[in-house]
Amino acid sequence: MTVIEQDRPHGFAMKASATKGSGEHGLGWLAVSPALLLLVGLLFGPVAAVVLFSLTDWQLGSTVFHFIGTANFKALFSDPTFWKALSNTLIYAAIVVPGTVLLGLVVALLIEASPGLRGFYRAAHFLPVMSTMSAMAIVWGTMLHPTIGLVNRALGVMGISGVNWLRDERTALLALAVIGIWQGFGFAMVLFVSGLKAVPQQLYDAAAVDGADGILDRLRFVTLPMLGPVTMFVVILTAKRSFEVFDSVRVLTQGGPNYASEVLLHRLYTESFDFLHMGYGAALTVVYLAIIVLLTLTQARLLDRRVHYS
Amino acid sequence: MAEIELRHIEKSYGETAIVKGVSLSIRDGEFLTLVGPSGCGKSTLLRIIAGLEAQDSGEVVVAGRCVNDKRPKERDVAMVFQSYALYPHLSVFDNLALPLRTRRLSFAQRLPFVGRALPGRGGIEMMIRAEIEQAAAMLDIAHLLHRKPGQLSGGQRQRVALGRAMVRQPAVFLMDEPLSNLDAKLRVQMRAEITALHRRLGVTFVYVTHDQAEAMTMSDRVAVMTSGELLQIAKPEQLYRDPEDLRVAEMIGSPKINVVSCAHWTSLGASLPRGVHGNTAYLAFRPEAVGIAAPGDGRLSGVVASVENLGSDIFLNVALGEGHGTVVVRTHPDGSRSEPGRPVGLQIDPACLLQFDSAGMRLRHAEQIEAAA
C-alpha cells in the first residue's frame, strides 16, 4: 500500500486521508481491477460458460438449447469410452511424467558433466520442444510405419520383426507416450540445467570431505535434494502437459485402434466438433478441469512440503 | 593428532599464479591462522590441504604421510565452510550423522529403506547416535537435532557446521572464514568458543581469515600471506612487535601502523632519529609508540586533523603536511586534550621504531638484533 500512496494524485490523497480506511480499501480494488477484469474475462467467465453449457443439450450450430440438468454427466459417467479415455490418459501420464523427468535429469547431468559442446547439446535436445507437435507427429508417423518406417527397418536389421506400432492395440498408447517423452524432455532438461547451476559448490566440497564423494552419494546428498524445487515444477508441468495430450493422438491414431489410444482431450474434441455434442463436450471439459485442478493442488501440497526445506 | 607440512606448493589458474611456492609446517595440536587480503591465495592453500583442489606442484604431508594423491575423505581432515554448507534437506541430526555413516556403514547399509533392514546397522546407528548427542551437548545444540538447517539462526548453523566437523574426530580441522557470515557480536562470541573448542580437542586447527583481529586473538601462530606468497609466520605478538616485512606490519594491528618515508621525514624538516641505517627507506611506528609534544626541536610535527574518542583510548589523526599523509597517535583519555587544528610535535619511542628498506624488508637496530638473538 505504501507504494500506491506515493503515486496517488494530490486531490485523491486528500480525500483518502479524510476517510482513510474505506478510501484505502477502494484504492486497493482499483489497483487490482485490471488483473481482476482479465481473470474474469479470460478465465472465470469461460469456465462459467462451460459449466452452463454442460447442463444443456446445445448442439454446435443450433440456435436453441434446453437445460437438461445433469443428464450430460450421467451419460458421460455411464459411457465406457469416457472411462477408457480417462484410464488411457492416466496410463499415458504415468509413463510420460517419470520418463520425461528421468530423461531430462540424466541428459542435464551428462551435459553439465561434459567439458565441451554444452551449448550445442543443450540446443539439440531442446529442439523437439520448439518444434510443432502436429508436424513432428507426421515425421513420427513415417518413422513408425510398419514397412517403410525407420524403426521397423532398424529392428529388421537386428533380426527383430516390428509391429504396426500405431495400429496395434497393445502398442499405440506406448508409441504415443514415447513421442510425448521425446517432445517434453528437452524442456525438463533446460530447467534441470539451470537448477544444477544453482547448486552451491561448497555443498559438493562438504560432501567430499564428509566422505560422500561417489557419484551416487553426490547425487543423493547434494544434487537431487538441491534440485527438489525444480523437480517439483517439472513434475507438475509435465503432468499437466500429458493430461492435455492431443496433437499426436489426432494426427497419428485418432484415438484408435478400438479406442486403445483414446485420451480425454481428444474425446472432448471429437464429441464437441466431430459429433457437435457441445453440451456433452462441455460436461467432459468440466470433469477434465476438475481433474487438472485437483492434480495441481495435491501435487503442490504434497511436494511443496518436501522440497522447500524449512 | 597430526602435524602438517607443506612443501613448495604452487597453484595457478591459467596464467594467474594463486599460490607461489609456499612452504609451511604446522605443529601437532597448533592453532594456525592464514591471514591475508582477499585473493591472496589463503583459501586456495586451505583447499589444497583438504584435497578439494589439486596443487600444480609441491607436497602436502599430513602426519608424516604424503597425501598428494589422497581424496579429501582419506586425509583425516574436517572442514568448516564460510556458508556452513549444511545439507538443507537433512535434519541437524542427519547432518551430523552423515560423515559418520559414510565411514562406518557399507554402501548397502546406507541405502534408503533397504539399508535399515541389513544386519549390523542397528548397532552402528546406536553408537553414532550416542556420539552425536555428546557432540551436540558440547556445542549446546542438543535441542535442535530434529530441526532443518533452514530453521536455524546463523550462529546455530555455525555450531552445527562445527559439530559436523567434530563428530568424526579428525586429526585436522580446516576452517575457511567460518565467522564472516555472522554479525559482529556473535563473531566475538564464536571466536572465544572456537578457541575453547581447540583447547578441549587438542587437534591441529588451520583457520583462514581476512580479519586480522580474529588472527591475533585466536591463534598460536599466524601466517601472513599476500598475493600468493607467505610473508611471515610467527606468534601474534611477534607479528605485531617484530614484523619482517612492511606489508605484514601494515596488515596487523588496528589502527594501522604509521609509515613515513625517510624522504618525507627530512623534507618535513625533522631530523632522522639516531641509529637509522643508511639504506632505510621507511620508518614505521605503532600509534601507541608516539606521544604528543611541543612542535619543533627537530621532531616530526603536524596539525591535528581529527580526534576519535573510543572511550578507552583517543586516537588523534595528525596531518603531516601537504601530500605527506597522516599519523595516528593513541593517547589516554586522562591526558591533555587536543583539538583539531592544533599544531603538535610527535615524540616517537626510538625502541619501537621499525625500519624497512625500499623493498619493504625489515632492517634492525643493533640492539634489536641482540634482543632477537
CSV table of N, CA and C in Angstrom, one decimal, chain B residues 46-94:
chain,number,residue,atom,x,y,z
B,46,LEU,N,44.2,-23.6,1.8
B,46,LEU,CA,43.4,-24.5,2.7
B,46,LEU,C,42.8,-25.6,1.9
B,47,ARG,N,42.2,-25.2,0.7
B,47,ARG,CA,41.5,-26.3,-0.1
B,47,ARG,C,42.5,-27.3,-0.6
B,48,ILE,N,43.8,-26.9,-0.8
B,48,ILE,CA,44.8,-27.8,-1.2
B,48,ILE,C,45.1,-28.8,-0.1
B,49,ILE,N,45.2,-28.3,1.1
B,49,ILE,CA,45.4,-29.1,2.3
B,49,ILE,C,44.2,-30.1,2.4
B,50,ALA,N,43.0,-29.6,2.2
B,50,ALA,CA,41.8,-30.5,2.3
B,50,ALA,C,41.7,-31.5,1.2
B,51,GLY,N,42.4,-31.2,0.0
B,51,GLY,CA,42.3,-32.1,-1.1
B,51,GLY,C,41.2,-31.8,-2.0
B,52,LEU,N,40.5,-30.6,-1.8
B,52,LEU,CA,39.5,-30.2,-2.7
B,52,LEU,C,40.0,-29.5,-4.0
B,53,GLU,N,41.3,-29.2,-3.9
B,53,GLU,CA,41.9,-28.5,-5.0
B,53,GLU,C,43.3,-29.3,-5.2
B,54,ALA,N,43.7,-29.5,-6.4
B,54,ALA,CA,45.0,-30.2,-6.6
B,54,ALA,C,46.1,-29.2,-6.9
B,55,GLN,N,47.2,-29.2,-6.1
B,55,GLN,CA,48.3,-28.3,-6.4
B,55,GLN,C,49.0,-28.6,-7.7
B,56,ASP,N,49.6,-27.6,-8.4
B,56,ASP,CA,50.3,-27.9,-9.6
B,56,ASP,C,51.6,-28.6,-9.3
B,57,SER,N,52.2,-28.2,-8.2
B,57,SER,CA,53.5,-28.9,-7.8
B,57,SER,C,53.6,-28.7,-6.3
B,58,GLY,N,54.5,-29.5,-5.7
B,58,GLY,CA,54.7,-29.4,-4.2
B,58,GLY,C,54.0,-30.6,-3.5
B,59,GLU,N,54.3,-30.7,-2.2
B,59,GLU,CA,53.8,-31.8,-1.5
B,59,GLU,C,53.0,-31.4,-0.3
B,60,VAL,N,51.9,-32.1,0.0
B,60,VAL,CA,51.2,-31.9,1.3
B,60,VAL,C,51.4,-33.2,2.1
B,61,VAL,N,52.0,-33.0,3.3
B,61,VAL,CA,52.3,-34.1,4.2
B,61,VAL,C,51.5,-34.0,5.5
B,62,VAL,N,50.6,-34.9,5.8
B,62,VAL,CA,49.9,-34.9,7.0
B,62,VAL,C,50.3,-36.1,7.8
B,63,ALA,N,50.7,-35.8,9.1
B,63,ALA,CA,51.1,-36.8,10.0
B,63,ALA,C,52.2,-37.7,9.4
B,64,GLY,N,53.2,-37.1,8.7
B,64,GLY,CA,54.3,-37.8,8.1
B,64,GLY,C,54.0,-38.6,6.9
B,65,ARG,N,52.8,-38.4,6.3
B,65,ARG,CA,52.4,-39.2,5.2
B,65,ARG,C,52.0,-38.3,4.1
B,66,CYS,N,52.6,-38.5,2.9
B,66,CYS,CA,52.3,-37.6,1.8
B,66,CYS,C,50.9,-37.9,1.3
B,67,VAL,N,50.0,-36.9,1.2
B,67,VAL,CA,48.6,-37.2,0.9
B,67,VAL,C,48.3,-36.6,-0.5
B,68,ASN,N,49.3,-36.3,-1.3
B,68,ASN,CA,49.1,-35.7,-2.6
B,68,ASN,C,48.0,-36.3,-3.4
B,69,ASP,N,48.0,-37.7,-3.4
B,69,ASP,CA,47.1,-38.4,-4.3
B,69,ASP,C,45.9,-39.0,-3.4
B,70,LYS,N,45.7,-38.5,-2.3
B,70,LYS,CA,44.6,-39.0,-1.4
B,70,LYS,C,43.4,-38.1,-1.6
B,71,ARG,N,42.2,-38.7,-1.6
B,71,ARG,CA,41.0,-37.9,-1.7
B,71,ARG,C,40.7,-37.2,-0.4
B,72,PRO,N,39.9,-36.2,-0.4
B,72,PRO,CA,39.6,-35.5,0.8
B,72,PRO,C,39.2,-36.4,2.0
B,73,LYS,N,38.4,-37.4,1.7
B,73,LYS,CA,37.8,-38.2,2.8
B,73,LYS,C,38.9,-39.1,3.4
B,74,GLU,N,40.0,-39.3,2.6
B,74,GLU,CA,41.1,-40.2,3.1
B,74,GLU,C,42.2,-39.4,3.8
B,75,ARG,N,42.0,-38.1,3.9
B,75,ARG,CA,43.1,-37.3,4.5
B,75,ARG,C,42.9,-37.1,6.0
B,76,ASP,N,41.8,-37.6,6.6
B,76,ASP,CA,41.5,-37.4,8.0
B,76,ASP,C,41.4,-35.9,8.4
B,77,VAL,N,40.8,-35.1,7.5
B,77,VAL,CA,40.6,-33.7,7.8
B,77,VAL,C,39.1,-33.4,7.8
B,78,ALA,N,38.7,-32.4,8.6
B,78,ALA,CA,37.3,-31.9,8.5
B,78,ALA,C,37.4,-30.5,8.2
B,79,MET,N,36.3,-30.0,7.6
B,79,MET,CA,36.4,-28.6,7.1
B,79,MET,C,35.1,-27.9,7.5
B,80,VAL,N,35.2,-26.7,7.9
B,80,VAL,CA,34.0,-25.8,8.1
B,80,VAL,C,34.1,-24.7,7.1
B,81,PHE,N,32.9,-24.5,6.4
B,81,PHE,CA,32.9,-23.6,5.3
B,81,PHE,C,32.3,-22.2,5.7
B,82,GLN,N,32.6,-21.2,4.9
B,82,GLN,CA,32.0,-19.9,5.2
B,82,GLN,C,30.5,-19.9,5.1
B,83,SER,N,30.0,-20.6,4.2
B,83,SER,CA,28.5,-20.6,4.0
B,83,SER,C,27.9,-21.8,4.9
B,84,TYR,N,28.7,-22.4,5.7
B,84,TYR,CA,28.3,-23.6,6.6
B,84,TYR,C,28.1,-24.8,5.7
B,85,ALA,N,27.6,-24.7,4.5
B,85,ALA,CA,27.4,-25.9,3.6
B,85,ALA,C,26.7,-27.1,4.3
B,86,LEU,N,25.6,-26.8,5.0
B,86,LEU,CA,24.8,-27.9,5.6
B,86,LEU,C,23.9,-28.4,4.6
B,87,TYR,N,23.5,-29.7,4.7
B,87,TYR,CA,22.6,-30.3,3.8
B,87,TYR,C,21.2,-29.8,4.1
B,88,PRO,N,20.6,-29.0,3.3
B,88,PRO,CA,19.3,-28.3,3.7
B,88,PRO,C,18.2,-29.3,3.9
B,89,HIS,N,18.2,-30.5,3.2
B,89,HIS,CA,17.1,-31.4,3.3
B,89,HIS,C,17.2,-32.4,4.5
B,90,LEU,N,18.3,-32.3,5.2
B,90,LEU,CA,18.5,-33.3,6.3
B,90,LEU,C,18.4,-32.5,7.6
B,91,SER,N,17.9,-33.2,8.6
B,91,SER,CA,17.8,-32.6,9.9
B,91,SER,C,19.2,-32.4,10.5
B,92,VAL,N,19.3,-31.6,11.5
B,92,VAL,CA,20.6,-31.4,12.1
B,92,VAL,C,21.2,-32.7,12.5
B,93,PHE,N,20.4,-33.6,13.1
B,93,PHE,CA,21.0,-34.9,13.4
B,93,PHE,C,21.6,-35.6,12.2
B,94,ASP,N,20.8,-35.7,11.1
B,94,ASP,CA,21.3,-36.4,10.0
B,94,ASP,C,22.5,-35.7,9.3
